[in-house]
Short mmCIF file of C-alpha atoms (C1' of nucleotides) in Angstrom, two decimals:
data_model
loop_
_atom_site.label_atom_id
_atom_site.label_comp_id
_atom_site.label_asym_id
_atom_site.label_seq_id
_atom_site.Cartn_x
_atom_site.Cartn_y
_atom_site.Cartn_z
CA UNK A 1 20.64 -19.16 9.04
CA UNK A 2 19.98 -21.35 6.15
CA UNK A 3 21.93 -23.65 4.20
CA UNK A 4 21.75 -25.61 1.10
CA UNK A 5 23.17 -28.98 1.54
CA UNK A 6 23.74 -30.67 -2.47
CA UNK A 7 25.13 -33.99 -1.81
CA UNK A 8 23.99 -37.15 -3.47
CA UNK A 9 25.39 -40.14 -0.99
CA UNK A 10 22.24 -40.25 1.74
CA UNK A 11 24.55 -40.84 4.68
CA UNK A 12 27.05 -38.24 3.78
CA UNK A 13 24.13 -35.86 3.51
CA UNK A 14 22.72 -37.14 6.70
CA UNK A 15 25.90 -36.51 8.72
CA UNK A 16 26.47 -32.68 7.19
CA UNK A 17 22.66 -32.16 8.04
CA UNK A 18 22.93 -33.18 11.07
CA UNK A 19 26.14 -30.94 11.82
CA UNK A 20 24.56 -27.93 10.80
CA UNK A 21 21.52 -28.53 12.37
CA UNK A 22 23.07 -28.85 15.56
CA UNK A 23 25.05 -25.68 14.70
CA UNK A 24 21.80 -23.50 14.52
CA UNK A 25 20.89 -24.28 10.63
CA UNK A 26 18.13 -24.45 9.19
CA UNK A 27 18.94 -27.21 6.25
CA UNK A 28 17.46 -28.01 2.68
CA UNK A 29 19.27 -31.08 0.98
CA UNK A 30 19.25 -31.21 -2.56
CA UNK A 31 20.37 -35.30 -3.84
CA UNK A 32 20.95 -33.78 -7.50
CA UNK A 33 22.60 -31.32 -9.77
CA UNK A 34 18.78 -30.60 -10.82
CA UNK A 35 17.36 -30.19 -7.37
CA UNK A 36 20.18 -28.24 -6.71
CA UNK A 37 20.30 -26.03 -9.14
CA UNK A 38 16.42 -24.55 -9.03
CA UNK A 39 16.91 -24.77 -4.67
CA UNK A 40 19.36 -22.25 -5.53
CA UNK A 41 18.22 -20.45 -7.96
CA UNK A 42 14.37 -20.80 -5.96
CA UNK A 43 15.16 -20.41 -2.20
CA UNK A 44 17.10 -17.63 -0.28
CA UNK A 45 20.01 -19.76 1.17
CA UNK A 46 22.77 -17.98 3.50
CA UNK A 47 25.37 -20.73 2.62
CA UNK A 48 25.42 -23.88 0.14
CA UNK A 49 27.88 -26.95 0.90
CA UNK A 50 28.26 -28.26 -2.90
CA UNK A 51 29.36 -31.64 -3.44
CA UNK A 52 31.17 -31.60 -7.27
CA UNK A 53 29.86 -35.66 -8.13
CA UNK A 54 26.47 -35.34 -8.62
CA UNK A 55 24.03 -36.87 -11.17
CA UNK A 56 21.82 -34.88 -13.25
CA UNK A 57 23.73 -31.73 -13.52
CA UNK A 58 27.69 -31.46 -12.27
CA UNK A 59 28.34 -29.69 -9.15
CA UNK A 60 30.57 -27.10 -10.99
CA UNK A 61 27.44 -25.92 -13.95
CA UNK A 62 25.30 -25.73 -10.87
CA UNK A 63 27.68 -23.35 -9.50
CA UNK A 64 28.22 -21.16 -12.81
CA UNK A 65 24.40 -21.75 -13.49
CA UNK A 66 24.12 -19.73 -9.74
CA UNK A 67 26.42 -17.17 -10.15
CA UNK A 68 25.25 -16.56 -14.07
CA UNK A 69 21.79 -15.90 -12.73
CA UNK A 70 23.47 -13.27 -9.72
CA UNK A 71 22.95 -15.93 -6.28
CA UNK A 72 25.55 -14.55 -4.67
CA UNK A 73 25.22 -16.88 -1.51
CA UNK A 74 28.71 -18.28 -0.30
CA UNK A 75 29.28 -21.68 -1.89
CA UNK A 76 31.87 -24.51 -0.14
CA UNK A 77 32.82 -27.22 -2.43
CA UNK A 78 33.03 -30.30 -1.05
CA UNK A 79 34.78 -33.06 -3.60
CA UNK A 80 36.63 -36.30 -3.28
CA UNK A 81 38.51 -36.24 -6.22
CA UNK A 82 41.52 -34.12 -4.44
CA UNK A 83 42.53 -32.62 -7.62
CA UNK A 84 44.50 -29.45 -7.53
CA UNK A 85 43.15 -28.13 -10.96
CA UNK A 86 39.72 -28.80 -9.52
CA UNK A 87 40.06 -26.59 -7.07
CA UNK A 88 41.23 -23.78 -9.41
CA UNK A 89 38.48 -24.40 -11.68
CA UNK A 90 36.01 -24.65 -8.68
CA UNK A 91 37.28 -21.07 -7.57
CA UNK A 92 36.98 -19.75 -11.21
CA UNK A 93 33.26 -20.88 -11.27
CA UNK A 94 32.66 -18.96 -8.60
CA UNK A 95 33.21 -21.15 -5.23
CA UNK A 96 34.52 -19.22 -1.94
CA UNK A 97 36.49 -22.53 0.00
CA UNK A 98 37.25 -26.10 -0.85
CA UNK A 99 37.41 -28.84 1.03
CA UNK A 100 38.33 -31.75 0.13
CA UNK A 101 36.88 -35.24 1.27
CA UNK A 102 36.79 -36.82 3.74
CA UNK A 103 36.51 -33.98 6.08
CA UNK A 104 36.23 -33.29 9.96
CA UNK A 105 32.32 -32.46 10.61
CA UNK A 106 33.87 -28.92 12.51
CA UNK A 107 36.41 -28.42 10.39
CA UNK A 108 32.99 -28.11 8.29
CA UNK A 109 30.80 -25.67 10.52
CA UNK A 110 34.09 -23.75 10.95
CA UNK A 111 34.63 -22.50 7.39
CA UNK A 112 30.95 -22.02 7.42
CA UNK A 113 31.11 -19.72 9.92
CA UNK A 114 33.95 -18.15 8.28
CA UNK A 115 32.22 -17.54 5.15
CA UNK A 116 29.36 -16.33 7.04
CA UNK A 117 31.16 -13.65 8.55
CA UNK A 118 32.74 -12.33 6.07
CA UNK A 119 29.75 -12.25 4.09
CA UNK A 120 28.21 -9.79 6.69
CA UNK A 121 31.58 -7.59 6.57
CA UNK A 122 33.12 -8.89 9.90
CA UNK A 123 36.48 -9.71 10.70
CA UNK A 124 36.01 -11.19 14.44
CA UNK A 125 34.15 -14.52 14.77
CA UNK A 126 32.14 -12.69 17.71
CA UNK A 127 30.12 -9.91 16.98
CA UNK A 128 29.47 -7.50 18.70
CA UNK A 129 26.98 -4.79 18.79
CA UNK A 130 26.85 -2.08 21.71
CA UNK A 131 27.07 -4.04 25.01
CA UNK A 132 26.33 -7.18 23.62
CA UNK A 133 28.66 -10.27 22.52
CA UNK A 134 27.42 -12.96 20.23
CA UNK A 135 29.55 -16.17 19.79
CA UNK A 136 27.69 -18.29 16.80
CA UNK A 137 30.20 -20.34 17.52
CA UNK A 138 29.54 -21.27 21.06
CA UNK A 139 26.09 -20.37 20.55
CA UNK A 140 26.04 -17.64 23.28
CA UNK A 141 25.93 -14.27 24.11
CA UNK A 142 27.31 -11.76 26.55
CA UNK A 143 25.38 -8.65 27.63
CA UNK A 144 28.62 -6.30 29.43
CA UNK A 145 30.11 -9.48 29.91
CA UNK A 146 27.58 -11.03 31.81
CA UNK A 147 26.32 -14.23 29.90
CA UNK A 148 22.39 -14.17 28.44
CA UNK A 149 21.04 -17.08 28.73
CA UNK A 150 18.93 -17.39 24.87
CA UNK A 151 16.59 -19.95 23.77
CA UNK A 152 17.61 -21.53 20.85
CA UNK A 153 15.34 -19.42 18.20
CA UNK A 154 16.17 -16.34 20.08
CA UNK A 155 19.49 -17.14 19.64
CA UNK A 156 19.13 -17.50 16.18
CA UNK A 157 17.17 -14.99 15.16
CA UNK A 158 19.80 -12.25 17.29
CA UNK A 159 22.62 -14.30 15.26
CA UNK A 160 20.62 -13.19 11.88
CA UNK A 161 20.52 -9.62 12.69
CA UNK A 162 23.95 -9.80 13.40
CA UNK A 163 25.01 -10.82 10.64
CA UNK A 164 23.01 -8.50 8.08
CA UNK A 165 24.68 -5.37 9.21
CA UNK A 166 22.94 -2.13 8.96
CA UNK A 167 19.40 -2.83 7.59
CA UNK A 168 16.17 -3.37 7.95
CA UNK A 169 15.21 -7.31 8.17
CA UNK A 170 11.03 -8.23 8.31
CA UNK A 171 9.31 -10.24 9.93
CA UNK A 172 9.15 -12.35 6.59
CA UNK A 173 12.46 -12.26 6.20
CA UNK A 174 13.34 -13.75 9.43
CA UNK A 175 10.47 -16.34 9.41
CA UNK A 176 12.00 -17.46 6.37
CA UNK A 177 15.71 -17.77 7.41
CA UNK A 178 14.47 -19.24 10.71
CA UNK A 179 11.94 -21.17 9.96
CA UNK A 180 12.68 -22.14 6.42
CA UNK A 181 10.18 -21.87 3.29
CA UNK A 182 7.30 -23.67 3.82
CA UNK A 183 5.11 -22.44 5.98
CA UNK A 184 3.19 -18.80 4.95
CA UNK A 185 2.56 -17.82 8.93
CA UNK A 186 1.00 -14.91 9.18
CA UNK A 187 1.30 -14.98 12.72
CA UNK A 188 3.03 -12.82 15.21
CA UNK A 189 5.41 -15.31 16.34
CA UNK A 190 8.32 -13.11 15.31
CA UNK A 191 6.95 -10.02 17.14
CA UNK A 192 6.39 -12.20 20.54
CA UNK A 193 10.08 -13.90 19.86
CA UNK A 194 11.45 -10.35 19.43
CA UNK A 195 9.41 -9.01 22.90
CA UNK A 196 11.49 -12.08 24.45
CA UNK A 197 14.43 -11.40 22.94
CA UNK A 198 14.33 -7.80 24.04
CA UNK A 199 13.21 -8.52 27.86
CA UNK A 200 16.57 -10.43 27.71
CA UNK A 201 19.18 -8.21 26.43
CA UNK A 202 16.99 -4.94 26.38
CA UNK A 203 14.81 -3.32 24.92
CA UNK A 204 17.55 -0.79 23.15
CA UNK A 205 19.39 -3.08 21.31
CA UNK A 206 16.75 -4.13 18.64
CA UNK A 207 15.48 -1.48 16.66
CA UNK A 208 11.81 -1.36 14.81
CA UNK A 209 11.80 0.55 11.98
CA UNK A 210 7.76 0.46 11.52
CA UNK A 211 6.77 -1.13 8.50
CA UNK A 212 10.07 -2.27 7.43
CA UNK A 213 11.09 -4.86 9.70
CA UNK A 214 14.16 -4.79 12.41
CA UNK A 215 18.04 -4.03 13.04
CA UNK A 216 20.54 -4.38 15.77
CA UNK A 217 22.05 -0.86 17.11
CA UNK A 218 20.05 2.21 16.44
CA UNK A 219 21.79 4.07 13.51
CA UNK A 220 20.28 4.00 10.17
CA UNK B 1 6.25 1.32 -7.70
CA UNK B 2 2.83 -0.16 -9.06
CA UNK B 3 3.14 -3.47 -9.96
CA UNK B 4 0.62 -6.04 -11.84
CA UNK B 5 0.50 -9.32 -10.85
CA UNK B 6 -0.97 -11.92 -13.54
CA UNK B 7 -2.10 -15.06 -11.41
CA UNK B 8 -5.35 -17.50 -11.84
CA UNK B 9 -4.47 -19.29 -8.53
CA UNK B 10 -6.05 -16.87 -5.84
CA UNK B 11 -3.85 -18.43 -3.11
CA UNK B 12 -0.58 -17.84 -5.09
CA UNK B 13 -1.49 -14.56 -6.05
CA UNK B 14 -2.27 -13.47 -2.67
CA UNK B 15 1.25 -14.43 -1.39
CA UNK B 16 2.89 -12.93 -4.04
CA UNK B 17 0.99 -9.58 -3.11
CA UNK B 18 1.93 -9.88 0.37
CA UNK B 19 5.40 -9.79 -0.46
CA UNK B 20 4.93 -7.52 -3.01
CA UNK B 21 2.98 -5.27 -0.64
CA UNK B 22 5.82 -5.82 1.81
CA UNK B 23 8.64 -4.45 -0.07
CA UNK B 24 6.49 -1.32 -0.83
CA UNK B 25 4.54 -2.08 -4.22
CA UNK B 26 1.06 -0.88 -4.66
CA UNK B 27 -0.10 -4.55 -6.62
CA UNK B 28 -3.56 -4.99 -8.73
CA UNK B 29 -4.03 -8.86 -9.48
CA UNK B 30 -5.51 -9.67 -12.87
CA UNK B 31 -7.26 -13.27 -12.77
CA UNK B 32 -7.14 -13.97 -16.06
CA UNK B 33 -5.27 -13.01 -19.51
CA UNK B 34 -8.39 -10.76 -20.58
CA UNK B 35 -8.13 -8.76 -17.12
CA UNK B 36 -4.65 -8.81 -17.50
CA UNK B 37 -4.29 -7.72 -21.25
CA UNK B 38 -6.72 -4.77 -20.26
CA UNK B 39 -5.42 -3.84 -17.05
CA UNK B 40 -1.71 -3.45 -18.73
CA UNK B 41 -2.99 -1.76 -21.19
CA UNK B 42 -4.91 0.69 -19.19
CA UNK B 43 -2.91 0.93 -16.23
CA UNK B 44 0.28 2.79 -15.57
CA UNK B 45 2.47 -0.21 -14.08
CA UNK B 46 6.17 -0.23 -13.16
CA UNK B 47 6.26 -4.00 -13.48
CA UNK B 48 4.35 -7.10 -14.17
CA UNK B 49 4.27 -10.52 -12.94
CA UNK B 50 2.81 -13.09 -15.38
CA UNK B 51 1.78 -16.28 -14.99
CA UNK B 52 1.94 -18.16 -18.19
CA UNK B 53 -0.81 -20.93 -17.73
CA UNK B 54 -3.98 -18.56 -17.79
CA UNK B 55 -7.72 -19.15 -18.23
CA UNK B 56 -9.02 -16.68 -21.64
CA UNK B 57 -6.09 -15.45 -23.01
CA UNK B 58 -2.33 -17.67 -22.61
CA UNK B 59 0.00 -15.67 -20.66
CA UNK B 60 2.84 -14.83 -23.63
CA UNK B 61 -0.42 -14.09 -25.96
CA UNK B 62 -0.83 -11.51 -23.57
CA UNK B 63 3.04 -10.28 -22.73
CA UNK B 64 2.65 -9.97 -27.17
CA UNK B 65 -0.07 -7.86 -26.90
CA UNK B 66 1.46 -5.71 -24.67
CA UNK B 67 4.45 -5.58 -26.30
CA UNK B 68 3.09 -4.83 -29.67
CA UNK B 69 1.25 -1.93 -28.00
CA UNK B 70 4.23 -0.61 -26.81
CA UNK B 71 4.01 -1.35 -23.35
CA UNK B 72 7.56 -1.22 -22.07
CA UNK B 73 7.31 -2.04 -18.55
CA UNK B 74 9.19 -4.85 -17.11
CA UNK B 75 7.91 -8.16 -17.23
CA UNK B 76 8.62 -11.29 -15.09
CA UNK B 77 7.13 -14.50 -16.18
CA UNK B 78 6.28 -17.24 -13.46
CA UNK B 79 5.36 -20.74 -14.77
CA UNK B 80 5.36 -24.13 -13.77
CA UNK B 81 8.77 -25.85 -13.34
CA UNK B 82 11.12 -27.44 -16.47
CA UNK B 83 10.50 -26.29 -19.70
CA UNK B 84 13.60 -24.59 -21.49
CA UNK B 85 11.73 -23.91 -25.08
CA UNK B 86 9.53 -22.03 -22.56
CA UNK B 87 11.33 -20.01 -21.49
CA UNK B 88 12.84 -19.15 -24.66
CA UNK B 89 9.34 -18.60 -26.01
CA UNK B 90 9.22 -16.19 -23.25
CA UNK B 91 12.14 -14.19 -23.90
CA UNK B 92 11.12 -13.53 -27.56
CA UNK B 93 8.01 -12.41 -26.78
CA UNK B 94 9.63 -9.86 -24.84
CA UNK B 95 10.16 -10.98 -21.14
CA UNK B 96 12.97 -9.74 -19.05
CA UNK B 97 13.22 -12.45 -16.79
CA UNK B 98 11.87 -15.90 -16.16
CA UNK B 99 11.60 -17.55 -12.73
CA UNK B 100 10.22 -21.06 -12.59
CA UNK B 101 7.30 -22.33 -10.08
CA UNK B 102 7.76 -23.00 -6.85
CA UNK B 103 9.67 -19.85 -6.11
CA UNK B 104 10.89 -17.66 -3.20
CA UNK B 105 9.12 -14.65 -2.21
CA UNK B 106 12.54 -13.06 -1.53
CA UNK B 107 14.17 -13.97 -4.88
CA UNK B 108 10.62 -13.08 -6.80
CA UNK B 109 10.98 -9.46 -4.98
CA UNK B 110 15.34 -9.73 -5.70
CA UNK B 111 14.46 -10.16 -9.36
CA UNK B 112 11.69 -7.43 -9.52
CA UNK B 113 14.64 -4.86 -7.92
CA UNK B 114 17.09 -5.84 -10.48
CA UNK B 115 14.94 -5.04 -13.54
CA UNK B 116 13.86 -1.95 -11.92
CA UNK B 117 17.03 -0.96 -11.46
CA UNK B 118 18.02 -2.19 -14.98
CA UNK B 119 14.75 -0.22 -16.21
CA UNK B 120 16.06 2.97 -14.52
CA UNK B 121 19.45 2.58 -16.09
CA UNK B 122 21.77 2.31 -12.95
CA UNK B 123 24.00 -0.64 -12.45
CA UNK B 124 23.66 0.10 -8.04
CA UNK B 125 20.40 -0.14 -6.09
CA UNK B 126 22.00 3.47 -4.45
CA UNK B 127 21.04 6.25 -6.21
CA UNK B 128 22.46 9.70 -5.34
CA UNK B 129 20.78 13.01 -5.86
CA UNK B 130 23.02 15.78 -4.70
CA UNK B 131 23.61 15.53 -0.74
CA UNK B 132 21.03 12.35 -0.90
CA UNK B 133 21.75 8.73 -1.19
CA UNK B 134 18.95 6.31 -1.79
CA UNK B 135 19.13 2.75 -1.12
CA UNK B 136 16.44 1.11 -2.09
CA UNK B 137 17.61 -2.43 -1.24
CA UNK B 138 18.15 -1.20 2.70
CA UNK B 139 15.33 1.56 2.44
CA UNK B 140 17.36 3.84 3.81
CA UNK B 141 18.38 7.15 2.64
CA UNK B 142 20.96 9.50 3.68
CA UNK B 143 21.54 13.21 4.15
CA UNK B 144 25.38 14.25 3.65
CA UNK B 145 25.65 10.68 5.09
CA UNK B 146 23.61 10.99 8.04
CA UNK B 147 20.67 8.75 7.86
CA UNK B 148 17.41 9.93 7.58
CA UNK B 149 14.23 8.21 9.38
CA UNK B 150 11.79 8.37 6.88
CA UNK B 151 8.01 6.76 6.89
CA UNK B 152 7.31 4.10 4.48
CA UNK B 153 5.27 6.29 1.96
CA UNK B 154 7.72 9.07 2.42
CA UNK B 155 10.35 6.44 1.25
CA UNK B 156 8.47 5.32 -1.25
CA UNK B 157 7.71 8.33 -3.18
CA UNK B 158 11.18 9.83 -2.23
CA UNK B 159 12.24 6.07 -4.34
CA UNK B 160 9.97 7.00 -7.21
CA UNK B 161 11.07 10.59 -7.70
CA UNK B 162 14.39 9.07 -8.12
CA UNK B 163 13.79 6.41 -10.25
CA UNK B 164 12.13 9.37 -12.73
CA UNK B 165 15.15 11.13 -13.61
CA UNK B 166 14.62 14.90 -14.47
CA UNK B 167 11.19 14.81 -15.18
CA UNK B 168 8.37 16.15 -13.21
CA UNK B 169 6.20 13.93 -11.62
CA UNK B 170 2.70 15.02 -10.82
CA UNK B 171 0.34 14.50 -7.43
CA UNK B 172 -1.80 12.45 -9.32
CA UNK B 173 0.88 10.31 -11.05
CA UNK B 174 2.29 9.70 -7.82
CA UNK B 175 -0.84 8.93 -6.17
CA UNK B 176 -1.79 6.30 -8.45
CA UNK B 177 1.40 4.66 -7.76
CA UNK B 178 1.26 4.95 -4.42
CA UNK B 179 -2.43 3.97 -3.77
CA UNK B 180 -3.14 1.99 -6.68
CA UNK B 181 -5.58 3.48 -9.39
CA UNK B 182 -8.72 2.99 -7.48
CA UNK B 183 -9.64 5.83 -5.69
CA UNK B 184 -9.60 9.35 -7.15
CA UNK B 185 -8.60 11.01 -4.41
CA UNK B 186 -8.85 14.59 -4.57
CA UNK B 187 -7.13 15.22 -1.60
CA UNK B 188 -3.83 16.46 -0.21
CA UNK B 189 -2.35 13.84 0.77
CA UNK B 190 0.56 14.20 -1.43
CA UNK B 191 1.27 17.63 -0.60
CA UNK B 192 1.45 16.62 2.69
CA UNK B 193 3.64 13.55 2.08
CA UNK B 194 5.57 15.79 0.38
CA UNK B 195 5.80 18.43 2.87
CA UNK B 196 6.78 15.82 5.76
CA UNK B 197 9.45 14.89 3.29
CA UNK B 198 10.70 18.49 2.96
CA UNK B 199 11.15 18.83 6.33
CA UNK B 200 13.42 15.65 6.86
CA UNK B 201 15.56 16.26 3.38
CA UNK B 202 15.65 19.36 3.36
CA UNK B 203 13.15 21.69 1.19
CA UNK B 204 15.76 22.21 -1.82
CA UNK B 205 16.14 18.60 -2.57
CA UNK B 206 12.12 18.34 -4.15
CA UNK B 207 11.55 21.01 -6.36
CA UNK B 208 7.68 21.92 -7.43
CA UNK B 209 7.02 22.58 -10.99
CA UNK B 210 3.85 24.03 -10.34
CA UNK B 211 1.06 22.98 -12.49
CA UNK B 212 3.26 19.95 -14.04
CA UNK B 213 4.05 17.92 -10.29
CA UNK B 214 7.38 17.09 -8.48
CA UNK B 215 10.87 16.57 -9.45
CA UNK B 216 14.00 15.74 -7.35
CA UNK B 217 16.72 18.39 -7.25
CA UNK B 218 16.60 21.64 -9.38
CA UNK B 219 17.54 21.76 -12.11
CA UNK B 220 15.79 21.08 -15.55
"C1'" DG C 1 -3.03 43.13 -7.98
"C1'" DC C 2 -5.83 38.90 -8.31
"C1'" DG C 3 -6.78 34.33 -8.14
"C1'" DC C 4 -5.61 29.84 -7.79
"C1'" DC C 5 -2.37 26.18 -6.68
"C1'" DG C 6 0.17 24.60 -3.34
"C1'" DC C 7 2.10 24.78 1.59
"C1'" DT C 8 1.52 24.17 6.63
"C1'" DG C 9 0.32 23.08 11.26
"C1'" DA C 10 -3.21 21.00 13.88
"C1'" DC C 11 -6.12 17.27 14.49
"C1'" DA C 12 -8.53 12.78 13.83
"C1'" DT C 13 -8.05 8.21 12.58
"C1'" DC C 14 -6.18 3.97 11.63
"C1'" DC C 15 -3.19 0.22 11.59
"C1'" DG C 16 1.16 -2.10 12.64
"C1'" DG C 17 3.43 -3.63 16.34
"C1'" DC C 18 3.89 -4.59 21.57
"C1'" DT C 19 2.47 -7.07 25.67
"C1'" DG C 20 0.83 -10.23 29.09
"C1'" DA C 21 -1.60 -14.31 29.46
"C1'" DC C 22 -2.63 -18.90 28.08
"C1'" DG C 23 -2.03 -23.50 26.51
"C1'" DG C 24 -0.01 -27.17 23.69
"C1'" DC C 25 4.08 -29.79 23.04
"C1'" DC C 26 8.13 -32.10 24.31
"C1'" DG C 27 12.00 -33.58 26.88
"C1'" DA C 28 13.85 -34.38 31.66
"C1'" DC C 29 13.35 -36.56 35.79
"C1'" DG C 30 11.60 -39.12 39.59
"C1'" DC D 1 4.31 -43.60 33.43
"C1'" DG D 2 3.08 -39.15 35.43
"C1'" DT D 3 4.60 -34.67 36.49
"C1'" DC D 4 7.20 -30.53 35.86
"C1'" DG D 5 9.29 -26.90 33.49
"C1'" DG D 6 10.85 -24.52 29.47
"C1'" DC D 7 9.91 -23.19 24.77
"C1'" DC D 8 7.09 -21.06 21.70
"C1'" DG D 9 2.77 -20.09 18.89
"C1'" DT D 10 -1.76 -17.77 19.43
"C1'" DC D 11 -5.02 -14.36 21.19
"C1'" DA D 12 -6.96 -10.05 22.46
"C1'" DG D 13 -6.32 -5.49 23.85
"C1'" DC D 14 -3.59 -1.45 24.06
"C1'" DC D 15 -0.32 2.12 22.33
"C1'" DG D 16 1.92 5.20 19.40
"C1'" DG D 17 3.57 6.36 15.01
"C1'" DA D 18 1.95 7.05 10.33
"C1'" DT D 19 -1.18 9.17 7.36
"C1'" DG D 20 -5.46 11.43 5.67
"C1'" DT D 21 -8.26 15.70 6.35
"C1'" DC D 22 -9.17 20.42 7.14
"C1'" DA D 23 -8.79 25.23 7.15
"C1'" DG D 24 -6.15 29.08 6.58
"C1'" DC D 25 -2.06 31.30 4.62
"C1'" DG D 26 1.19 32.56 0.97
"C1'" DG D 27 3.41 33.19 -3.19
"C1'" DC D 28 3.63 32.32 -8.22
"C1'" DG D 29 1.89 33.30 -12.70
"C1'" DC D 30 -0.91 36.01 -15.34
#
DNA sequence: GCGCCGCTGACATCCGGCTGACGGCCGACG
DNA sequence: CGTCGGCCGTCAGCCGGATGTCAGCGGCGC
């Protein structure tokens, strides 16, 4: 999973990035309304945590500029100013929570993972797919009940199919939400990750549609 | 889909082929504005991506040419970060989108499905044709909603039959956008594409207009 | 009824994807 | 500080599905 952190106090950045991180993130931190705005509208983000004061560009036209140009990503606003009619107009331009500062770090990662989920159609914060159980929360996962122990990428990358729910996902596509942007491997990490992933929780489970990329389950 | 991608930096170019390539486009890269003025003009493309800073010819001199020769197809124009009269220069000369420098593969390949959607005059990236649904986004396709395991190629013409609403397409239209121009292939590989699809959709669902090419469903 | 275009099933080939092995890197521990 | 073990990227070789080719058949259009 990736997320867009837009926050312009260092330390308060620092501490969210940190929290995500730590929750299985891969983070981008934007320090401006500007930087924000083209990470957004650039970069395939699975969350953003928008902080409303910003310089540059206000947190709120950043938003509208997203939604104008069809990011659909979820979007948290994150403001100090507790205002009640910020909120409303925060939810008009497009935001899906609010939360207002300051703010428990897990209260955080837990509307993240709230958003995230029902972004991918679920109602139950673990997924489940055949036999297996995935917990993003706890960071594990159950095969018929009997816990798998994951490495942390593995983790992540099952976590990612999970969560786009019937289709396809390449090797790209993963390398990006795993990895992040930068680098252009054209390696096959994510085909020896997905072997290892596989000898774990069987070979069933994860399904390659040749020359498209992979799914949980088998239908489709 | 044949796409054309306009792009003096080799490196960039390649990437955006890759991706391109990945998400099922045939691609030519044009070098320069002189290979790309000739190569849109020539060429039968489904969409264009244009660089605007170009050795020989400028970028939107090109997209005018085009234009003026009443070359329809889609065009995305790629240029270096900032510049707002740019872009505005860009959309008068006949652009249908803009996306600034650095940008995501994903969101480059995001855009290129929303104008071909847009181009094909649906507002959904599912098409239907009788008992057949067509997701193009997911590349999957259903049969009376049972999914259907189709190749890539099969996929991909099935996706370009229905993106050319009742009109007969013919083997050697659908070659070149399926191969690329290059080779004249007097083979049969279509017919045998075709055939393989047949059996997995059913033969009434791709009618043969003989002597004119291919059309989804019957009628017309 | 004739001829040609197009269809099919079989077969060859090719390439994407899988695997097992290896080694670098890093953190834990003595 | 050295060693150990786990994680993970890279390599090379193998496998099987995907796709082009061929040859023969069939039916559509004239």
């Amino acid at each position: 999973m990736r997320a867009l952190v837009v926050e312009d106090e260092a330390a308060v950045a620092e501490d969210i990035r940190a929290a995500l991180h730590a929750a299985g993130f891969v983070v981008d931190i934007a320090p401006d309304g500007r930087d924000a705005w083209f990470a957004g509208d650039v970069e395939d983000y699975d969350i953003a945590i928008l902080d409303l004061g910003l310089p540059q560009l206000d947190g709120l036209s950043v938003l509208k500029r997203w939604r104008a140009a069809d990011r659909l990503f979820p979007v948290i606003i994150v403001s100090a100013r507790g205002d009640w009619t910020e909120r409303v107009e925060g939810i008009n331009a497009g935001a899906d929570d609010y939360l207002g500062k300051p703010f428990e770090m897990g209260e955080l990662i837990a509307r993240v993972r709230g958003l995230l989920r029902r972004a991918a159609g679920r109602g139950s914060s673990v997924l489940a797919v055949g036999p297996l159980r995935i917990d993003s929360q706890r960071m594990t996962a159950e095969l018929n009940g009997v816990p798998v122990r994951l490495s942390p990428l593995e983790f992540r990358l099952l976590d990612y199919l999970a969560h786009s729910p019937a289709r396809a996902v390449s090797a790209m596509e993963l390398a990006d939400h795993l990895y992040g942007a930068a680098d252009t491997t054209d390696s096959n990490a994510i085909e020896a990750l997905v072997a290892r992933l596989r000898r774990k929780v069987g070979a069933g489970l994860i399904t390659t549609r040749r020359g498209f990329g992979y799914m949980l389950g088998d239908s489709g």
